[in-house]
Tab-separated table of C-alpha atoms and ligand atoms in Angstrom:
chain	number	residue	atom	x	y	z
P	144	UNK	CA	0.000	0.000	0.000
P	145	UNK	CA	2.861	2.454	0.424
P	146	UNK	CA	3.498	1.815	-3.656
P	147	UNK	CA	0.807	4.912	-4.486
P	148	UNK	CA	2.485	7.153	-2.078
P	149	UNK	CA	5.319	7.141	-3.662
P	150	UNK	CA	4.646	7.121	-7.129
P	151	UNK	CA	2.465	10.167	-6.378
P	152	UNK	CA	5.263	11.817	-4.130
P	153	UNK	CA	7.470	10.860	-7.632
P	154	UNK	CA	4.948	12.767	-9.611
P	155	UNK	CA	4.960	15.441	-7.605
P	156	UNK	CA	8.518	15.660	-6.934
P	157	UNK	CA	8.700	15.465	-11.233
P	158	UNK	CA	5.751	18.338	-11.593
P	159	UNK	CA	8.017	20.383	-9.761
P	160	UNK	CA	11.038	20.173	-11.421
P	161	UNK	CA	8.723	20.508	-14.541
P	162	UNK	CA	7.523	23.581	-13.634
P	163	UNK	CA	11.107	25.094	-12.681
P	164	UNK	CA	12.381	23.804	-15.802
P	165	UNK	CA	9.662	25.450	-17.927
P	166	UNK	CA	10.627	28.643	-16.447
P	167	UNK	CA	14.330	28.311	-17.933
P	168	UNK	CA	15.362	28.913	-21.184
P	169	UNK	CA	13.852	26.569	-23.640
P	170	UNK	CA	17.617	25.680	-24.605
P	171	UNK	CA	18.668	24.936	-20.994
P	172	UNK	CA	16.537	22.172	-20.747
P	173	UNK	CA	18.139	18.717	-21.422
P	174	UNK	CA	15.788	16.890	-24.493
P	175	UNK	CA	14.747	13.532	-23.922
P	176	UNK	CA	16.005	11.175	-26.556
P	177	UNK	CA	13.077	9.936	-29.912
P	178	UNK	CA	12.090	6.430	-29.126
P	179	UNK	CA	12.173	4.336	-32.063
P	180	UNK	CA	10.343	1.046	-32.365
P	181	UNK	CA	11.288	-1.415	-34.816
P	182	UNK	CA	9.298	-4.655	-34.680
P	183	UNK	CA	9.585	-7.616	-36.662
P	184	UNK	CA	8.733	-11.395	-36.691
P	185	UNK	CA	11.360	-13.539	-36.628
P	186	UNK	CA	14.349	-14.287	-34.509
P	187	UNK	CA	17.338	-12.706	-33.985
P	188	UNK	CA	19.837	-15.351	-35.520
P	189	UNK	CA	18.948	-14.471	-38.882
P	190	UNK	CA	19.606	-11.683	-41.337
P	191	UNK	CA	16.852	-9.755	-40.009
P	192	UNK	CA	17.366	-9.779	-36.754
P	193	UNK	CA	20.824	-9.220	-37.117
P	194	UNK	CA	20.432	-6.271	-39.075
P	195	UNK	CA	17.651	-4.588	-36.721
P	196	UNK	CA	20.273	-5.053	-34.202
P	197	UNK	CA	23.034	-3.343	-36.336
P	198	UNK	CA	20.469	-0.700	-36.858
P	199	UNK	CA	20.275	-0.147	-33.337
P	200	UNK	CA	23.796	0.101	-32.663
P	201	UNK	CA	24.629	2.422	-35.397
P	202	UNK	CA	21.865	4.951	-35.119
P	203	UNK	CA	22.468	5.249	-31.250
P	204	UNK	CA	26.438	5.886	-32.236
P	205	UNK	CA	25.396	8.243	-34.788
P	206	UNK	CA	23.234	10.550	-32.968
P	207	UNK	CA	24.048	10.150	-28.880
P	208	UNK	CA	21.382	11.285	-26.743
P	209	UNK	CA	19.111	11.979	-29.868
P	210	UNK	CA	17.499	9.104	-30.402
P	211	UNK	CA	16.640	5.586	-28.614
P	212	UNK	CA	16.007	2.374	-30.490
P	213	UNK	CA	14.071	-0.245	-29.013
P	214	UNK	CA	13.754	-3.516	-30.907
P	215	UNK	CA	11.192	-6.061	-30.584
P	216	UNK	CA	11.812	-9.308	-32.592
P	217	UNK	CA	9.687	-13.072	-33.245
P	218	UNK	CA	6.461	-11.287	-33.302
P	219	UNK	CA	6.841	-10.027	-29.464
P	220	UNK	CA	5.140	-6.494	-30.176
P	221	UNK	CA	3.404	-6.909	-33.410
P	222	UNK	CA	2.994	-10.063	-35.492
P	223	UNK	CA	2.080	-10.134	-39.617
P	224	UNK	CA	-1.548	-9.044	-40.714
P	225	UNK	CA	-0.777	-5.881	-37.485
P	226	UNK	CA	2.336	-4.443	-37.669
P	227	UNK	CA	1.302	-1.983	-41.091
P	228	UNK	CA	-1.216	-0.894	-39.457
P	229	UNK	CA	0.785	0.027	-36.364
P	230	UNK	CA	2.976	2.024	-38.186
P	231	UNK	CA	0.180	3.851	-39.593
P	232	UNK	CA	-0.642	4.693	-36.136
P	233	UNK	CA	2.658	5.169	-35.105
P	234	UNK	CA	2.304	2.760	-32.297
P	235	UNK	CA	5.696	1.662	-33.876
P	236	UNK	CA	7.805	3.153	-36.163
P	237	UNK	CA	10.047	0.863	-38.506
P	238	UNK	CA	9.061	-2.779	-39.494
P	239	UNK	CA	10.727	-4.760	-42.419
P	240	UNK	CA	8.304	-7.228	-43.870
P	241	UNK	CA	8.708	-9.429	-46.451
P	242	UNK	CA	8.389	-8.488	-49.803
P	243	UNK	CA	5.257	-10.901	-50.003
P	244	UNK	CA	3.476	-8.921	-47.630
P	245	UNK	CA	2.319	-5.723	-49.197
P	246	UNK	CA	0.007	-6.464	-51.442
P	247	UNK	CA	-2.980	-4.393	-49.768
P	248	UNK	CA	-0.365	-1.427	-50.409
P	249	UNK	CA	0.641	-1.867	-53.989
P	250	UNK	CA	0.156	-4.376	-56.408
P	251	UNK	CA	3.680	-3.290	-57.692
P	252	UNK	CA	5.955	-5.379	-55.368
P	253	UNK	CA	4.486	-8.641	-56.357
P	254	UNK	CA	7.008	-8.798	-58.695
P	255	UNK	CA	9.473	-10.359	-56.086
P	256	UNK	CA	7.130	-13.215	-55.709
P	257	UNK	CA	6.893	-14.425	-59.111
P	258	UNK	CA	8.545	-17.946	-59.237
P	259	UNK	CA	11.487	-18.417	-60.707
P	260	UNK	CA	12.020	-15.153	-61.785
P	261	UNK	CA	15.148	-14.435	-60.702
P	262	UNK	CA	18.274	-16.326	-60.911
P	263	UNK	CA	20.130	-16.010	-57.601
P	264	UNK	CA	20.187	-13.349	-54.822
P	265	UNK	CA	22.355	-11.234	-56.677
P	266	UNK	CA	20.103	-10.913	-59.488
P	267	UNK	CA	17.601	-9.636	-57.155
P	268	UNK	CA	19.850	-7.257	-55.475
P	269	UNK	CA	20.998	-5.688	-59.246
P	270	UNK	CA	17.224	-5.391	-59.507
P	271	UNK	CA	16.790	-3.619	-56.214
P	272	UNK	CA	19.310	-1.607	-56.637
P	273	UNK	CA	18.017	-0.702	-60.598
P	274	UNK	CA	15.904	2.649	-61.404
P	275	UNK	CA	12.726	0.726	-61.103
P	276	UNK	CA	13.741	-1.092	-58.140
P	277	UNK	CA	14.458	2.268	-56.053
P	278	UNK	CA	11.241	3.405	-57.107
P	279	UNK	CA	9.435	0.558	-55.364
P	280	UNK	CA	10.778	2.467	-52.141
P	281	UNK	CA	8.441	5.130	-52.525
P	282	UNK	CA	5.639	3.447	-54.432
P	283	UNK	CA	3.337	3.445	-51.420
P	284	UNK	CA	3.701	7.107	-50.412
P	285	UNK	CA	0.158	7.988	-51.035
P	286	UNK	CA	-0.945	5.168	-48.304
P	287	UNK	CA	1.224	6.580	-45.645
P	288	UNK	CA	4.275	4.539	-45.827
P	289	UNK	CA	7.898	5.083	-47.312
P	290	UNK	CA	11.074	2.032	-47.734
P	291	UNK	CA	14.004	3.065	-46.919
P	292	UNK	CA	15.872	-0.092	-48.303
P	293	UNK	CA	15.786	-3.403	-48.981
P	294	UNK	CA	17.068	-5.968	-46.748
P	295	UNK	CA	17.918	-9.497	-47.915
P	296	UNK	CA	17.224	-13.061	-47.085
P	297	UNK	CA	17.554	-15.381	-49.423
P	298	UNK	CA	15.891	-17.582	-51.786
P	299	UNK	CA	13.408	-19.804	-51.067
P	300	UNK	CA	12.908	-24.284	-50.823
P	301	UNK	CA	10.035	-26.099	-50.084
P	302	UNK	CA	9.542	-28.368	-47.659
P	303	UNK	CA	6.787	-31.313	-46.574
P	304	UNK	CA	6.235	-33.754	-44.192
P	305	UNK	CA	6.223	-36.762	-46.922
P	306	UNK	CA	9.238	-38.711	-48.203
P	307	UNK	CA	9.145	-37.545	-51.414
P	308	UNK	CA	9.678	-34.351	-52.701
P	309	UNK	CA	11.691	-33.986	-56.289
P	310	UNK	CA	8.808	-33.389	-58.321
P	311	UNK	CA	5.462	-31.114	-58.570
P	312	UNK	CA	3.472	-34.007	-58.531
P	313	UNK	CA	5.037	-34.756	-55.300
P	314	UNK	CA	2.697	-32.266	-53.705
P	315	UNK	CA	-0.735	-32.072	-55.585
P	316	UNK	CA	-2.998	-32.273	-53.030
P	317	UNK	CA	-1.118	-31.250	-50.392
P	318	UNK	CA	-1.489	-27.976	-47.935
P	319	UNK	CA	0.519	-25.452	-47.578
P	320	UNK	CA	0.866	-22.221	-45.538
P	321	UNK	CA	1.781	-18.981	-47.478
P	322	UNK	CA	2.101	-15.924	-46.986
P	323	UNK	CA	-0.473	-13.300	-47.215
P	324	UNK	CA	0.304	-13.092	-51.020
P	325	UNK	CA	-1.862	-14.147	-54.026
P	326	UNK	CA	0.848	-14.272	-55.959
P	327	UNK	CA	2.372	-17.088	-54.044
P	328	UNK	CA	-1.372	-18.211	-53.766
P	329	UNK	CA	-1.644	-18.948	-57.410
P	330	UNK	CA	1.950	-20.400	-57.573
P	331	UNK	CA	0.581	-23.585	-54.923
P	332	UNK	CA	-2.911	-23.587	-56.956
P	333	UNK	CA	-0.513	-24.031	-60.077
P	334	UNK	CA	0.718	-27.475	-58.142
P	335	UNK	CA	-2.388	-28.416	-57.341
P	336	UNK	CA	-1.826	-27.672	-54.205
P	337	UNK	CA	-3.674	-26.076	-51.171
P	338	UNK	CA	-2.774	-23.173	-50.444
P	339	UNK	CA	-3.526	-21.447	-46.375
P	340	UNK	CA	-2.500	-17.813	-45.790
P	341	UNK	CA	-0.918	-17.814	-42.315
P	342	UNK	CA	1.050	-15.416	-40.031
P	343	UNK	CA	4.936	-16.839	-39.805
P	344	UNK	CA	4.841	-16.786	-35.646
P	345	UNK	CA	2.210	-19.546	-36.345
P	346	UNK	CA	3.565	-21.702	-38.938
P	347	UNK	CA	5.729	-24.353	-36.338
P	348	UNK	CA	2.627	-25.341	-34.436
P	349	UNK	CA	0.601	-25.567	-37.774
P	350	UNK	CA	3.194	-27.705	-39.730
P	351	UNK	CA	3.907	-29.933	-35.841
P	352	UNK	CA	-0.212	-30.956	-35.414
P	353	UNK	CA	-0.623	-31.306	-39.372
P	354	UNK	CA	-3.019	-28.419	-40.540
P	355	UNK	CA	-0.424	-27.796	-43.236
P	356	UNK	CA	1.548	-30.227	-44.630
P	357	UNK	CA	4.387	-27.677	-45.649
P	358	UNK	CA	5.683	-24.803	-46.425
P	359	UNK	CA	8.146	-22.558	-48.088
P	360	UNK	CA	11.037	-20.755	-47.049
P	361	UNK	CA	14.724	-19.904	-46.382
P	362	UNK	CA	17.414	-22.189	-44.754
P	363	UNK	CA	17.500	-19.474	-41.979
P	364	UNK	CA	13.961	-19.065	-41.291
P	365	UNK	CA	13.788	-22.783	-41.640
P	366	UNK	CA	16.574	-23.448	-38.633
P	367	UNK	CA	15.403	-20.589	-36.553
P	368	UNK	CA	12.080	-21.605	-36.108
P	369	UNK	CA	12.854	-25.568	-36.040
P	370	UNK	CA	10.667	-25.848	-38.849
P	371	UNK	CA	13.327	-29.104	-39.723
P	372	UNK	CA	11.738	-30.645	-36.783
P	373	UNK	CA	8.680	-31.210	-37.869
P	374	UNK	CA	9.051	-31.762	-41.499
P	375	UNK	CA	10.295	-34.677	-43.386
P	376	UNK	CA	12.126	-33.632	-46.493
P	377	UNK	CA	13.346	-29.897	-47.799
P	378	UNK	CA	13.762	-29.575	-51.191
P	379	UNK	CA	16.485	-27.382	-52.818
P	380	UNK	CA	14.191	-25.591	-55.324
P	381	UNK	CA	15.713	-21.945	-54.764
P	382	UNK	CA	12.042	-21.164	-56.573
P	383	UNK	CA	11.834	-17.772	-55.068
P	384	UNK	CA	12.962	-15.042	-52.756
P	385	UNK	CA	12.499	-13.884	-49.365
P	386	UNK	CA	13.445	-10.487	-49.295
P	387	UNK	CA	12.591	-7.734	-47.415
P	388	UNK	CA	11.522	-3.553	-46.994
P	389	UNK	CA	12.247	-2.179	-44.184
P	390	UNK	CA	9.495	0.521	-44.160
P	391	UNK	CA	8.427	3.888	-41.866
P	392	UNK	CA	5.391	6.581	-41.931
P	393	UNK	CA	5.801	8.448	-43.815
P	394	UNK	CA	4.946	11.396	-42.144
P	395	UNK	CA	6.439	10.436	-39.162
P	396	UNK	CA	9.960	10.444	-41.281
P	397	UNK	CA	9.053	13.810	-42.890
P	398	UNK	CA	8.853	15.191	-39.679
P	399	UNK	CA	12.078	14.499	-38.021
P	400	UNK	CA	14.800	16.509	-37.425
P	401	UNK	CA	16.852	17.110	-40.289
P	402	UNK	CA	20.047	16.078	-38.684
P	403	UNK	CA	17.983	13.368	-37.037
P	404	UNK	CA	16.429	11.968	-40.752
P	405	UNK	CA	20.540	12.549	-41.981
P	406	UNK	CA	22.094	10.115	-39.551
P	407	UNK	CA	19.169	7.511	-39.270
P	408	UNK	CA	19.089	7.379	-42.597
P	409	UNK	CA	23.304	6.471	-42.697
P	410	UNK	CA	22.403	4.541	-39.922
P	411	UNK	CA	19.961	2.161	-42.149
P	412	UNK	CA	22.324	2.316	-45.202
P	413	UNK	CA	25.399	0.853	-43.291
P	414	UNK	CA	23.054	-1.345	-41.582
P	415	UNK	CA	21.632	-2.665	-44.592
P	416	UNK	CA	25.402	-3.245	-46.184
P	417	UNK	CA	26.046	-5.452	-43.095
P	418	UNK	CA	22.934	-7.273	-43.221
P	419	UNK	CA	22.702	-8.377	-46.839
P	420	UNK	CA	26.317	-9.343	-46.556
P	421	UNK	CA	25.619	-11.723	-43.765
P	422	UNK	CA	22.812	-12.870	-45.231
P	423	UNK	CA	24.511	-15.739	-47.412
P	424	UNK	CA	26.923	-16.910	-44.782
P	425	UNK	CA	23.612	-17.122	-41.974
P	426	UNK	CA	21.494	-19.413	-45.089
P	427	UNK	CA	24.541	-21.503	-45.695
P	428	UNK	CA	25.513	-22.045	-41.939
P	429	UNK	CA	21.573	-22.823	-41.435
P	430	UNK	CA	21.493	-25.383	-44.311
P	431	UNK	CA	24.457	-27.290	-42.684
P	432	UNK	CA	23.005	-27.004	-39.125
P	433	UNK	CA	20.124	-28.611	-40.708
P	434	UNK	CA	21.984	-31.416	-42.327
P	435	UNK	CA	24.017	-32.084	-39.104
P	436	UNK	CA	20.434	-32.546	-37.200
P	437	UNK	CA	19.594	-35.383	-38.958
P	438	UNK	CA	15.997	-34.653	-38.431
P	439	UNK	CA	14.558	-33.563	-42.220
P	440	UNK	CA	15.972	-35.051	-44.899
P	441	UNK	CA	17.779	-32.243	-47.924
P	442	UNK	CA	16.601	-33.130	-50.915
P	443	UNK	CA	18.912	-31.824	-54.170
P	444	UNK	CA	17.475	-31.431	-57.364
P	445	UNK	CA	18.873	-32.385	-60.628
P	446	UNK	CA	18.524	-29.842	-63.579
P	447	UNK	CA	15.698	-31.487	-65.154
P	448	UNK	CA	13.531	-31.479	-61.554
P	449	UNK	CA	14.278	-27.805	-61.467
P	450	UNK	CA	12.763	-27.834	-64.970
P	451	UNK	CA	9.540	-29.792	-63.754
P	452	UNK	CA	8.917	-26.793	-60.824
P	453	UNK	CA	9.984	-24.067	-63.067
P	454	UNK	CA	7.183	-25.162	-65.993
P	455	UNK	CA	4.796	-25.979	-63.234
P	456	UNK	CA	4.791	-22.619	-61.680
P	457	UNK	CA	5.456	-20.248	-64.394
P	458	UNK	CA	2.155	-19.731	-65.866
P	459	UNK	CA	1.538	-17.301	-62.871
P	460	UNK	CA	3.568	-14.952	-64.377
P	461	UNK	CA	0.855	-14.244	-66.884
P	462	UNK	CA	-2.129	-13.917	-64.154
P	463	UNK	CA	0.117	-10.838	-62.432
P	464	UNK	CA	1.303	-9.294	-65.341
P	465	UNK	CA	-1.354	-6.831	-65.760
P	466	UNK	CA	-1.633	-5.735	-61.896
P	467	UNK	CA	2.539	-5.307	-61.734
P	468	UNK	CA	3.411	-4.261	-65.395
P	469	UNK	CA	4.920	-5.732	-68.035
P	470	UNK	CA	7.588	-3.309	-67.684
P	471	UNK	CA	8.365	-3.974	-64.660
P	472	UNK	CA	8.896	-7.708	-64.837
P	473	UNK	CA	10.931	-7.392	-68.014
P	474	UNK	CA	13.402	-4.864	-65.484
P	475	UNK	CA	13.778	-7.602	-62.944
P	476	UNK	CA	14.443	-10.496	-65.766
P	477	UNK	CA	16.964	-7.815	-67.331
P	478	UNK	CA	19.041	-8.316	-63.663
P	479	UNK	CA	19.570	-12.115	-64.608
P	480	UNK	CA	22.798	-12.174	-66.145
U	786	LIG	C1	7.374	-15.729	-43.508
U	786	LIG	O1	6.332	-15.182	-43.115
U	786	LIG	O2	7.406	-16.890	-43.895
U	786	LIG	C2	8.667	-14.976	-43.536
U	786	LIG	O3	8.652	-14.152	-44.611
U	786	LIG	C3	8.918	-14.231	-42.277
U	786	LIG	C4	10.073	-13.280	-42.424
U	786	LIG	O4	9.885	-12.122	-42.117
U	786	LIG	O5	11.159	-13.735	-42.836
């Protein structure tokens, strides 16, 4: 009971010095740091998490005393399907979804989940990093929200909780969680699959009790959220990305300090040179921890099985080619070498 005393004695005490403080010169008074949220779903062993972190570090070296960054990773503050929305609101104020997330925002960024569109990771970082890429950054202005780069993952394999798993036929019938992208939608209905739209910080418990069968993903998302564990067999089909944007409000960034915008906006850039660098070594280490488990089995794909998907899947193209542009997709085949 003596709890309310003192907090109110603390308020007080605080009102006080308030009111003294209010009386000084406005420049005399010591400003309390900008809190920055950044919230995102998965865990902090991955490129993600390791680049929120790097964020972190960077922006608080870059601007002491100006600004405070709080990070909140797997889900903790705001899962998928909530965390736009929050930054609308500014309950939080940076979040880096993947690229297979924005459809309610543009139809534009769909691109990224065409299958088999790009070659490797570094085709899809020439095409981020291209005219038209860039320009995806501040596509979704007029809803509120503005990228301020691109962070990568990797590409993408498939995985199931059946033996067999080298050709599309391997999973007609099947279900499978997916992201909340119709792309990706049409790319399991292509299969003959069935396809389940699902937040990730639910995806373990749906693959471990069998509402899904599988699911697709990177090596690093796969390890970090023992998704190996409860699946049989992971297929190398590299038949997609997981990238990322890390996005704000844009108001919110509009109405920063200028010195503050300057440095956070270093701050991301360096941030985002360490993540995407670390993102390949993080897959790869992943893919052997997964091996060394012994728990799913890693199925490799000859040329001709890579053929099978590639046929399979590729007819989506046509269904999104109106809603992203032509023009567009011929820009991100152009960064295949
Ligand atoms: C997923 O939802 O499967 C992933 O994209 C989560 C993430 O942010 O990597």
């Amino acid at each position: 009971m003596k709890r309310p005393n003192r907090i109110r004695r603390h308020v007080l005490l605080t009102a006080g010095v308030m009111a003294g403080a209010l009386a000084m010169p406005f420049a005399a008074t010591a400003q309390s740091p900008i809190v920055i949220k950044f919230s995102h779903v998965v865990a902090e062993n991955t490129p993600k998490g390791q680049g929120a972190l790097k964020f972190k570090e960077l922006a608080e070296k870059k601007l002491p005393g100006k600004v405070q960054v709080q990070v909140f990773p797997s889900s903790q503050l705001f899962g998928d399907g909530k965390e736009m929305e929050a930054v609308l609101l500014g309950d939080v104020q940076l979040i880096a979804p993947s690229l297979s997330k924005f459809d309610r925002y543009t139809k534009k960024i769909q691109v990224f989940d065409l299958p088999f569109l790009f070659d490797d990771i570094d085709a899809v970082n020439r095409f981020q990093l291209s005219k038209e890429g860039l320009d995806l950054l501040t596509s979704m202005k007029n809803r509120g929200l503005v990228g301020l780069g691109y962070w990568h993952n990797g590409m993408k394999q498939l995985s199931t909780n059946k033996d067999k798993l080298t050709r599309p036929d391997d999973v007609k019938g099947l279900k499978f969680r997916i992201q909340a992208s119709d792309v990706l939608e049409a790319q399991f209905r292509a299969l003959g699959a069935n396809p389940q739209k699902m937040s990730f910080s639910e995806v373990y418990q749906a693959l471990q009790t069998g509402v899904v069968d599988g699911q697709e993903n990177t090596w690093s998302n796969i390890y970090s959220q023992k998704f190996y564990e409860v699946q049989k067999t992971i297929a190398q089909t590299n038949h997609g990305v997981i990238d990322y944007m890390v996005i704000t409000n844009a108001g919110w960034w509009k109405k920063l300090p200028a010195d503050v915008r300057k440095g956070l906006a270093q701050a991301m850039d360096e941030a985002t040179e360490h993540a995407n660098k670390l993102a390949e070594e993080l897959n790869e280490r992943d893919r052997k921890r997964i091996l060394e488990a012994g728990k799913a089995k890693v199925q490799e794909l000859s040329k001709d099985d890579v053929n099978a998907w590639r046929k399979t899947m590729e007819p989506v193209w046509k269904k999104f080619e109106a809603d992203i542009g032509k023009d567009l997709i011929q820009a991100a085949l152009k960064a295949n070498k």
